[in-house]
Short mmCIF file of C-alpha atoms in Angstrom, two decimals:
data_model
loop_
_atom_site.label_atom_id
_atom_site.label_comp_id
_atom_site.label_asym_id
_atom_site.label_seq_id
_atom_site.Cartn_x
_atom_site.Cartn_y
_atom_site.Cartn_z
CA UNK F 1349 0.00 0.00 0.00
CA UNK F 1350 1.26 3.25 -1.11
CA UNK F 1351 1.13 6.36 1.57
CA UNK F 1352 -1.43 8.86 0.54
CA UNK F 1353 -2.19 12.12 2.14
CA UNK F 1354 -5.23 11.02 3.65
CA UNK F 1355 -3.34 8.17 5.40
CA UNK F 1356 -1.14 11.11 6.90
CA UNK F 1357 -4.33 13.19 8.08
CA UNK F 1358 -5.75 10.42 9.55
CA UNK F 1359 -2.00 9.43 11.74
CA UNK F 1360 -2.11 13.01 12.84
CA UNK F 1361 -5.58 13.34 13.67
CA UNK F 1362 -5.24 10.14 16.17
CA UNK F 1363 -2.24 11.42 17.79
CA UNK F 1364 -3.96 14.93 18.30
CA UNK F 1365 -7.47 13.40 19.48
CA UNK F 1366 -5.39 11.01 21.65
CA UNK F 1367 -7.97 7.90 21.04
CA UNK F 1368 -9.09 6.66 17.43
CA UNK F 1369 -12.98 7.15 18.66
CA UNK F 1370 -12.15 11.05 18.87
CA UNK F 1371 -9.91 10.87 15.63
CA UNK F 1372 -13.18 9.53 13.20
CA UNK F 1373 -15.65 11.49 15.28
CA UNK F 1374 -13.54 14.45 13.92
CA UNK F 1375 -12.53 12.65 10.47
CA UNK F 1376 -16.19 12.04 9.59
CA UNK F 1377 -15.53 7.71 9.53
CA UNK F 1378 -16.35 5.13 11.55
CA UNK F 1379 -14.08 4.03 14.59
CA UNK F 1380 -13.85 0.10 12.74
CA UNK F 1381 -12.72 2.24 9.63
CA UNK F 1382 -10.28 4.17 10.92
CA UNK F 1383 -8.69 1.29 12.97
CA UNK F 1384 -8.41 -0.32 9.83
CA UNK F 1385 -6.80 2.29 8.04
CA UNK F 1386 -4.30 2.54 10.85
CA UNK F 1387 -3.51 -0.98 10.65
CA UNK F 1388 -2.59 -1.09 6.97
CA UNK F 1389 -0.64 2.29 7.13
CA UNK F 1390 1.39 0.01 10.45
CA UNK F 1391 1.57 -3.06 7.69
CA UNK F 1392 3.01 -0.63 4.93
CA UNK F 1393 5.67 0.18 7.48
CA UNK F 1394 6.20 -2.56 8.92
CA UNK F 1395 5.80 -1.32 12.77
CA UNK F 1396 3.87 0.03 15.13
CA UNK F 1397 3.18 3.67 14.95
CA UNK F 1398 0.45 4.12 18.36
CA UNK F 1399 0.47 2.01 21.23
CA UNK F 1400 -3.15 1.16 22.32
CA UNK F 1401 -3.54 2.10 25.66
CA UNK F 1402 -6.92 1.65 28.10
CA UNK F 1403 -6.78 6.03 28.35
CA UNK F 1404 -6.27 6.31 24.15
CA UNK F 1405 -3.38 5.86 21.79
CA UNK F 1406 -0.17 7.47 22.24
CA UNK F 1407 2.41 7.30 19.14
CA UNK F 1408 5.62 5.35 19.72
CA UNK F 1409 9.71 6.26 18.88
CA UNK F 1410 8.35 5.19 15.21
CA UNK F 1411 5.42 6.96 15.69
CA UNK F 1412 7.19 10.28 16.27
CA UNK F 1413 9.16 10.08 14.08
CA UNK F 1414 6.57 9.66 11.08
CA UNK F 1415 4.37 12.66 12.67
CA UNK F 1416 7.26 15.07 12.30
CA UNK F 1417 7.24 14.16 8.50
CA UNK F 1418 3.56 14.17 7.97
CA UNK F 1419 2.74 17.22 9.72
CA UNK F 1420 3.93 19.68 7.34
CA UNK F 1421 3.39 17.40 4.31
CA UNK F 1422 -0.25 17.62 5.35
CA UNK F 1423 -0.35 21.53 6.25
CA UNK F 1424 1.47 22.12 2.72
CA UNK F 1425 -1.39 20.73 1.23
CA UNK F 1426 -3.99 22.33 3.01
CA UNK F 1427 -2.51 25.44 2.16
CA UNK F 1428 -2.37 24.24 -1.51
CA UNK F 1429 -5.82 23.58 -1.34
CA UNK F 1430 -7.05 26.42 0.39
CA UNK F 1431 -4.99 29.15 -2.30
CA UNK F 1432 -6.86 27.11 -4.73
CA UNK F 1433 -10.14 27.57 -3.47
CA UNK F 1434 -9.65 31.14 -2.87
CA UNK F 1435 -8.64 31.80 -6.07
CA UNK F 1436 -11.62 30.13 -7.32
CA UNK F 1437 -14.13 31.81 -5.11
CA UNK F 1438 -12.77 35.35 -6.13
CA UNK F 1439 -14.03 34.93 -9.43
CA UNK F 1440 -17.03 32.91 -8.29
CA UNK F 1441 -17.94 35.97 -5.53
CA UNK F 1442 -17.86 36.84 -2.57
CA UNK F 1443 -18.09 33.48 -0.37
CA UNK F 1444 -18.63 33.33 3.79
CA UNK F 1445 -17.48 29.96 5.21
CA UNK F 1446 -18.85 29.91 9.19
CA UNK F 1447 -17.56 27.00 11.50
CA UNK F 1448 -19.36 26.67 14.84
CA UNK F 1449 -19.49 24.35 17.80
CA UNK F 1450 -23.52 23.94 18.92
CA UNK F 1451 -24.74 27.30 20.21
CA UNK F 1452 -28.48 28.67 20.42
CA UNK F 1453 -27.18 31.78 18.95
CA UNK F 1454 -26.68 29.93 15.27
CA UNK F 1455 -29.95 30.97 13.85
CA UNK F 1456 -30.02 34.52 14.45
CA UNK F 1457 -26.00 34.97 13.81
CA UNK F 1458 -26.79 33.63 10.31
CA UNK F 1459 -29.92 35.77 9.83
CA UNK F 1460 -28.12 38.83 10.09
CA UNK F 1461 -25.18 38.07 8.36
CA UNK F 1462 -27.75 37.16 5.49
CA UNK F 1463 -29.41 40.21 5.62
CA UNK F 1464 -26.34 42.22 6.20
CA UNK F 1465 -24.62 40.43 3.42
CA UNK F 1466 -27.37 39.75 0.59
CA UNK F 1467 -24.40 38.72 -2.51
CA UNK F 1468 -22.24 36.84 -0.49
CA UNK F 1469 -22.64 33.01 -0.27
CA UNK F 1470 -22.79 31.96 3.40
CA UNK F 1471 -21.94 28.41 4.57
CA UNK F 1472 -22.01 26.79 7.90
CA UNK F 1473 -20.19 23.89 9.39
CA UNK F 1474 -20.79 22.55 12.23
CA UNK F 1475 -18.21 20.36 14.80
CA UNK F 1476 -18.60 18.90 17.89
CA UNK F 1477 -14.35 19.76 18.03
CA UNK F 1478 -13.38 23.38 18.43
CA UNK F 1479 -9.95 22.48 18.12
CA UNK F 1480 -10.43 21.01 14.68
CA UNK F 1481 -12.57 23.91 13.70
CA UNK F 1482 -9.66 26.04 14.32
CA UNK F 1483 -7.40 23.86 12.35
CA UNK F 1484 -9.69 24.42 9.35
CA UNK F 1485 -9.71 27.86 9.34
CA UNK F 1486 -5.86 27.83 9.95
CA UNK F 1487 -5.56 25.58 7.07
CA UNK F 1488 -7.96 27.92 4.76
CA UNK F 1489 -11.01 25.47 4.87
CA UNK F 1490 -13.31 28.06 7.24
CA UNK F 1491 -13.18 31.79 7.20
CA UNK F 1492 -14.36 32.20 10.87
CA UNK F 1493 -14.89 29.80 13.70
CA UNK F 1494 -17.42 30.85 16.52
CA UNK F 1495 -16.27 27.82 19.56
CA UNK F 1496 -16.24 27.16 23.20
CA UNK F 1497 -13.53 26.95 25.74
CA UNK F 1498 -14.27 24.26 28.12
CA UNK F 1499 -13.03 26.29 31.99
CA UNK F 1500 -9.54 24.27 32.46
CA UNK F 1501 -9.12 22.79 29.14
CA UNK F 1502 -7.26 25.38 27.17
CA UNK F 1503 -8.43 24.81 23.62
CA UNK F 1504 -4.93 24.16 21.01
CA UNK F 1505 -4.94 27.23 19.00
CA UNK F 1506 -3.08 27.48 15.89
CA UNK F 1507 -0.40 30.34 15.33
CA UNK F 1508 -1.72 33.56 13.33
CA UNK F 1509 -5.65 33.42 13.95
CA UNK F 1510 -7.08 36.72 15.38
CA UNK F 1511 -9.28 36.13 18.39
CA UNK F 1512 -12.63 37.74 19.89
CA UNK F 1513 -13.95 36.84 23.02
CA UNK F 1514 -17.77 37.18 23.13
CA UNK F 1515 -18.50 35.89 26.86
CA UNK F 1516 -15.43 35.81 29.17
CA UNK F 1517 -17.46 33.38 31.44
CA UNK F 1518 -20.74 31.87 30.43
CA UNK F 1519 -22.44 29.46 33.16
CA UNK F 1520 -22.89 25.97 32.33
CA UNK F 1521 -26.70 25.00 32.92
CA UNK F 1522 -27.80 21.17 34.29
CA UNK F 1523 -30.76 19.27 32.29
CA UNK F 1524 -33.57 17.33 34.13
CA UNK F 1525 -36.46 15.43 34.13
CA UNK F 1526 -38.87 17.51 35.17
CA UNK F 1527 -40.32 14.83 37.46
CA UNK F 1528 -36.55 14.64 39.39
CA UNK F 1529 -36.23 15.74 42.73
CA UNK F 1530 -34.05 18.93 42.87
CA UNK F 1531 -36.42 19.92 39.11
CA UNK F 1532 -38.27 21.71 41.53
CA UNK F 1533 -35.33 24.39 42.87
CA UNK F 1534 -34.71 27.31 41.81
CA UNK F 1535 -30.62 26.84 42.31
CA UNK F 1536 -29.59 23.10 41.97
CA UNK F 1537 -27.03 21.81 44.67
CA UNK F 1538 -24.48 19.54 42.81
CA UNK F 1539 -24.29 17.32 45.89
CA UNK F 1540 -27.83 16.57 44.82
CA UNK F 1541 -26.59 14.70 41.35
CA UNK F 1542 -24.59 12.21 43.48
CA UNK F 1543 -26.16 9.62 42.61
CA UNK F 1544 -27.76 10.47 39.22
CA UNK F 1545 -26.24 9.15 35.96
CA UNK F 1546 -24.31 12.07 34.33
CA UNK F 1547 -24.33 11.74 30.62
CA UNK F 1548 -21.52 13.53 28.78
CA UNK F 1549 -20.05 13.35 25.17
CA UNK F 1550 -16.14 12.50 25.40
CA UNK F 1551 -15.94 13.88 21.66
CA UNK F 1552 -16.42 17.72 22.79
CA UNK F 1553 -12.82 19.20 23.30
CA UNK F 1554 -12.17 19.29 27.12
CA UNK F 1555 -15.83 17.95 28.09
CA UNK F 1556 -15.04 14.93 30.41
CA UNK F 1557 -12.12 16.60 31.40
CA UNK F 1558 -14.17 19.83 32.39
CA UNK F 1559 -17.05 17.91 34.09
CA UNK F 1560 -14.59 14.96 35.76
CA UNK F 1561 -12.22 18.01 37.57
CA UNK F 1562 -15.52 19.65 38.95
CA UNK F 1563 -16.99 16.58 39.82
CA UNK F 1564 -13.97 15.45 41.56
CA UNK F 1565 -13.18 18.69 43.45
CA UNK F 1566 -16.74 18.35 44.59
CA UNK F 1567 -15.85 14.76 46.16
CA UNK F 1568 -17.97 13.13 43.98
CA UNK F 1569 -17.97 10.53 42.25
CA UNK F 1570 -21.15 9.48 40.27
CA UNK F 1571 -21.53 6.90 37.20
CA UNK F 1572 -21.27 8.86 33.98
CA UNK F 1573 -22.48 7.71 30.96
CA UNK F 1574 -20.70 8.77 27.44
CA UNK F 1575 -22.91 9.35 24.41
CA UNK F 1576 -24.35 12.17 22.27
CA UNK F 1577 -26.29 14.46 23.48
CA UNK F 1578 -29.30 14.10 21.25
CA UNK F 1579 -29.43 10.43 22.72
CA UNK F 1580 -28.85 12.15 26.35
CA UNK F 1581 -32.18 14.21 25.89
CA UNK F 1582 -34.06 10.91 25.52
CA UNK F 1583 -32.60 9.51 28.76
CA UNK F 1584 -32.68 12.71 30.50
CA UNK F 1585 -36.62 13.19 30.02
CA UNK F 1586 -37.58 9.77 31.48
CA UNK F 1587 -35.37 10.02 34.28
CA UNK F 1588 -32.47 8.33 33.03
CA UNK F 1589 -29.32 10.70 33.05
CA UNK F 1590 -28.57 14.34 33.57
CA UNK F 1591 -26.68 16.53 31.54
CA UNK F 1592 -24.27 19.72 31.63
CA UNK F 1593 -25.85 21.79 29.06
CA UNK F 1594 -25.89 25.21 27.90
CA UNK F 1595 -27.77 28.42 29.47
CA UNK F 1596 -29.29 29.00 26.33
CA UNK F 1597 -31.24 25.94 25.99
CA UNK F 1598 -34.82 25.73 25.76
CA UNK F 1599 -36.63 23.61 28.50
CA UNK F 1600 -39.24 21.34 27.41
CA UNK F 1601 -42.38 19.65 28.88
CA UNK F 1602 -40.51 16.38 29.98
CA UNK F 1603 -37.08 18.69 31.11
CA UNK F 1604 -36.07 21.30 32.80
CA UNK F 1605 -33.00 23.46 32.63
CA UNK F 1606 -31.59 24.69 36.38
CA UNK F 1607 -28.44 26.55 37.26
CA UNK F 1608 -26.02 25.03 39.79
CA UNK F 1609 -25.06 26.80 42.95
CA UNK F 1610 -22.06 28.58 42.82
CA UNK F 1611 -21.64 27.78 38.69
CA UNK F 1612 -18.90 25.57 38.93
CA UNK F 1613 -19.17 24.50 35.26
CA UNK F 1614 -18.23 27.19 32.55
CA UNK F 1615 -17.04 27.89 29.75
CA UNK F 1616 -15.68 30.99 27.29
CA UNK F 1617 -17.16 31.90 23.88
CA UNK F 1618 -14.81 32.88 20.95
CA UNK F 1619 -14.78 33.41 17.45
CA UNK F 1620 -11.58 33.00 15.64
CA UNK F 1621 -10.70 33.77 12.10
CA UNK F 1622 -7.80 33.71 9.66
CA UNK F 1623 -6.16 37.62 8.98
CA UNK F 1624 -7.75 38.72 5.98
CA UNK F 1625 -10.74 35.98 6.03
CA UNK F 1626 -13.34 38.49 6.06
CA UNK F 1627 -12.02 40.45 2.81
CA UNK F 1628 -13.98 37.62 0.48
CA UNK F 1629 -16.96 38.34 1.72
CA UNK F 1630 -17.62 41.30 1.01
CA UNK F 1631 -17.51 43.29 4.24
CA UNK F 1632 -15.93 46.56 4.86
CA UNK F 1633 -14.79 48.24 8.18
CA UNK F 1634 -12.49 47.62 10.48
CA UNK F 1635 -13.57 47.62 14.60
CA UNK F 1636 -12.97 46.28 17.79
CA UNK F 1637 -15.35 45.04 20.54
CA UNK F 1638 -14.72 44.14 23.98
CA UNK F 1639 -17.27 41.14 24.17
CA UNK F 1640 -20.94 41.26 25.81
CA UNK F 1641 -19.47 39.26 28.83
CA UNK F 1642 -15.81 40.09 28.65
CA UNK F 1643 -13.81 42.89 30.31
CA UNK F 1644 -12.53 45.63 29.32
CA UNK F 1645 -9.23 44.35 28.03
CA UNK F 1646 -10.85 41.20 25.92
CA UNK F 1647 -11.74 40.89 22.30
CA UNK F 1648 -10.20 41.35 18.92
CA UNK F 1649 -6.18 40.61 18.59
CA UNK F 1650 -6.30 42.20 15.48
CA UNK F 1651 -8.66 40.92 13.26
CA UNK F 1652 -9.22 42.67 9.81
CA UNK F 1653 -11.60 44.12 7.73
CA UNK F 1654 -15.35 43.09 8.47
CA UNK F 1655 -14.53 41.38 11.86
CA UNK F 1656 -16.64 44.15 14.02
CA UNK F 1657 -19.17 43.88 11.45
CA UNK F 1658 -19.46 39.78 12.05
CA UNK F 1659 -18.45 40.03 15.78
CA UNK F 1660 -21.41 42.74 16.11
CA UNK F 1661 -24.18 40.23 14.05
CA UNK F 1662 -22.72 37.14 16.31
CA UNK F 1663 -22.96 39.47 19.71
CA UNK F 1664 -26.79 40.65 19.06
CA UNK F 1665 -27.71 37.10 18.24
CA UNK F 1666 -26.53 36.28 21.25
CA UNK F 1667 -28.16 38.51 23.63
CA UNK F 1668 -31.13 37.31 21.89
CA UNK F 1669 -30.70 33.94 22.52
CA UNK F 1670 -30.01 34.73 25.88
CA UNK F 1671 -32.85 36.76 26.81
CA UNK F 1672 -34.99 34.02 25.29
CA UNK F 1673 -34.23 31.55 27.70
CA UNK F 1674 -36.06 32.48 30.74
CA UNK F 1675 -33.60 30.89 33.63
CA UNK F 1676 -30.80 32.14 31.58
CA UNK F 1677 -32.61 35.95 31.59
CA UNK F 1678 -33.18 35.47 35.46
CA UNK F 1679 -29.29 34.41 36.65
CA UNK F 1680 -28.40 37.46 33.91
CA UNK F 1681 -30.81 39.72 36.43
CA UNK F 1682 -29.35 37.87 39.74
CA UNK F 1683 -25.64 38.40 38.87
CA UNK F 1684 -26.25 42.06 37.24
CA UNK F 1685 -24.89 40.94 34.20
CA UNK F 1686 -23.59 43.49 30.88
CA UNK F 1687 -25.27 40.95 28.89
CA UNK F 1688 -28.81 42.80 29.95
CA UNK F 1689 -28.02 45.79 28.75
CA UNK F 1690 -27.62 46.14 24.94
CA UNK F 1691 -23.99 47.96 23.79
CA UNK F 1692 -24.69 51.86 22.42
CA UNK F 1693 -24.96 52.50 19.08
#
């Protein structure tokens, strides 16, 4: 078997997911797939290049030594492919390629940027990984990236993107049956999810690791179940899990959404994008923001022209998402938050 570049991808997305069920999660292939890919690539060279471990796979001498060589094989071609594209989409028009972790604030970010933008052809990706958003818009595939920081998990951020930070700190919400026993507080105490299930998906960038340092500093120790969360709204509304979720969601009839005392879960908004991403689009002006939740001294690192512009659409989506969700609006109110009060024109 001959080496190809999507055998290289593939080595380097393992050894940067750390397990091959991250690694095809973020590949877009099966786990069976993948670890047959991998073992063909080890036939072809005659060795070992991970070593399977119970915590994920962790590349060997050999292993090393083929990642230093594939790395920039593979970036040279992303950037090969990405000059391409832009080339192509200059004389095809102006062209908008969004990448975005799950966020309530999707819908209305996108109506805006339509309505701001009525020529330019907007796309949208979506990713349960920030961290391989971020490589896409390093590598030229995205424009702009609009992720989440898990609190303690520092997300791996590729040299040269320009950073805003929409919400320094945003509160991480818990999901219930509404038929549980602490649905009916206003404030949930986390020592009152001992003994639930807690359902989390291990293929979120810094997820587990978030949830299992809280957890722990808490002294607890509950079973946790690892899935998808579309499959963890089914168990959570007959009683069957809990789940960290986001302040923006939406309760239902079957499940509630509660803050935890003391918000021990967080995480911090930002939208990323490559210098000069925006100038495709079609989007003049050049601005800064601080961020709706962010001090003084966040936001943009430099971005150019058009990133106030898309930071402004993404921001006003956002405090309409938030002031949607009514247990979201009321913590807002409780901890006299900026997000309340809309920025001057």
């Amino acid at each position: 078997m001959e080496l190809e570049v999507r055998h290289l991808r593939a080595l380097c997305a393992i050894a940067d997911a750390g397990s091959l069920h991250k690694a095809a999660r973020q590949l877009g292939m099966s786990q069976p797939s993948l670890t047959t890919q991998l073992r063909r690539i080890e036939n072809s060279l005659g060795a070992e290049l991970f070593s399977r471990e119970r915590t994920g796979c962790r590349p060997t001498l050999l292993g090393h030594s083929v990642l230093s060589r594939a790395r920039p094989l593979v970036a040279g071609m992303a950037v090969l492919v990405s000059e391409a594209r832009a080339a192509a989409d200059r004389s095809a028009g102006p062209r908008l390629r969004i990448g975005s972790t799950a966020s309530r604030a999707l819908a209305g970010w996108l109506r805006r940027l339509r309505e701001r933008l009525p020529g330019t052809d907007i796309s949208l990706q979506m990713d349960v990984s920030a961290n391989a958003l971020l490589r896409q818009v390093a590598g030229g595939g995205l424009d702009v990236a609009f992720v989440h920081e898990v609190e303690g998990c520092p997300l791996r951020v590729p040299a040269g993107l320009d950073r805003r930070v929409l919400v320094e700190r945003e509160p991480q919400f818990i999901s219930l049956a509404r038929d549980h026993p602490a649905a009916g507080s206003q404030i949930v105490e986390l020592a009152d999810l001992a003994a639930d299930r807690w359902m989390i998906d291990p293929t979120v960038d810094g997820e587990w690791d978030g949830l299992r340092r809280v957890l722990g500093a808490a002294g607890l120790n509950p079973p946790v179940l690892h899935g998808d969360y579309l499959t963890a709204s089914s168990l959570i509304a007959v009683g069957e899990a809990i789940a960290p979720c986001q302040p923006t969601s939406v309760p239902r009839e079957d499940m509630v959404v509660r803050p935890l005392r003391d918000d021990p879960l967080g995480v911090r908004l930002l939208l990323f994008s490559r210098p000069g991403a925006y100038e495709g689009a079609g989007i003049a002006g050049v601005g800064t923001g601080a961020g709706v939740g962010a001090g003084t001294d966040a936001g943009a690192d430099g971005d150019g022209p058009g990133g106030a512009e898309v930071y402004a659409d993404l921001e006003a989506a956002y405090r309409e998402a938030a002031s949607q969700a009514v247990v979201y609006r009321q913590w807002l109110m409780r901890n006299k938050s900026p997000l309340l009060h809309a920025p001057a024109a």
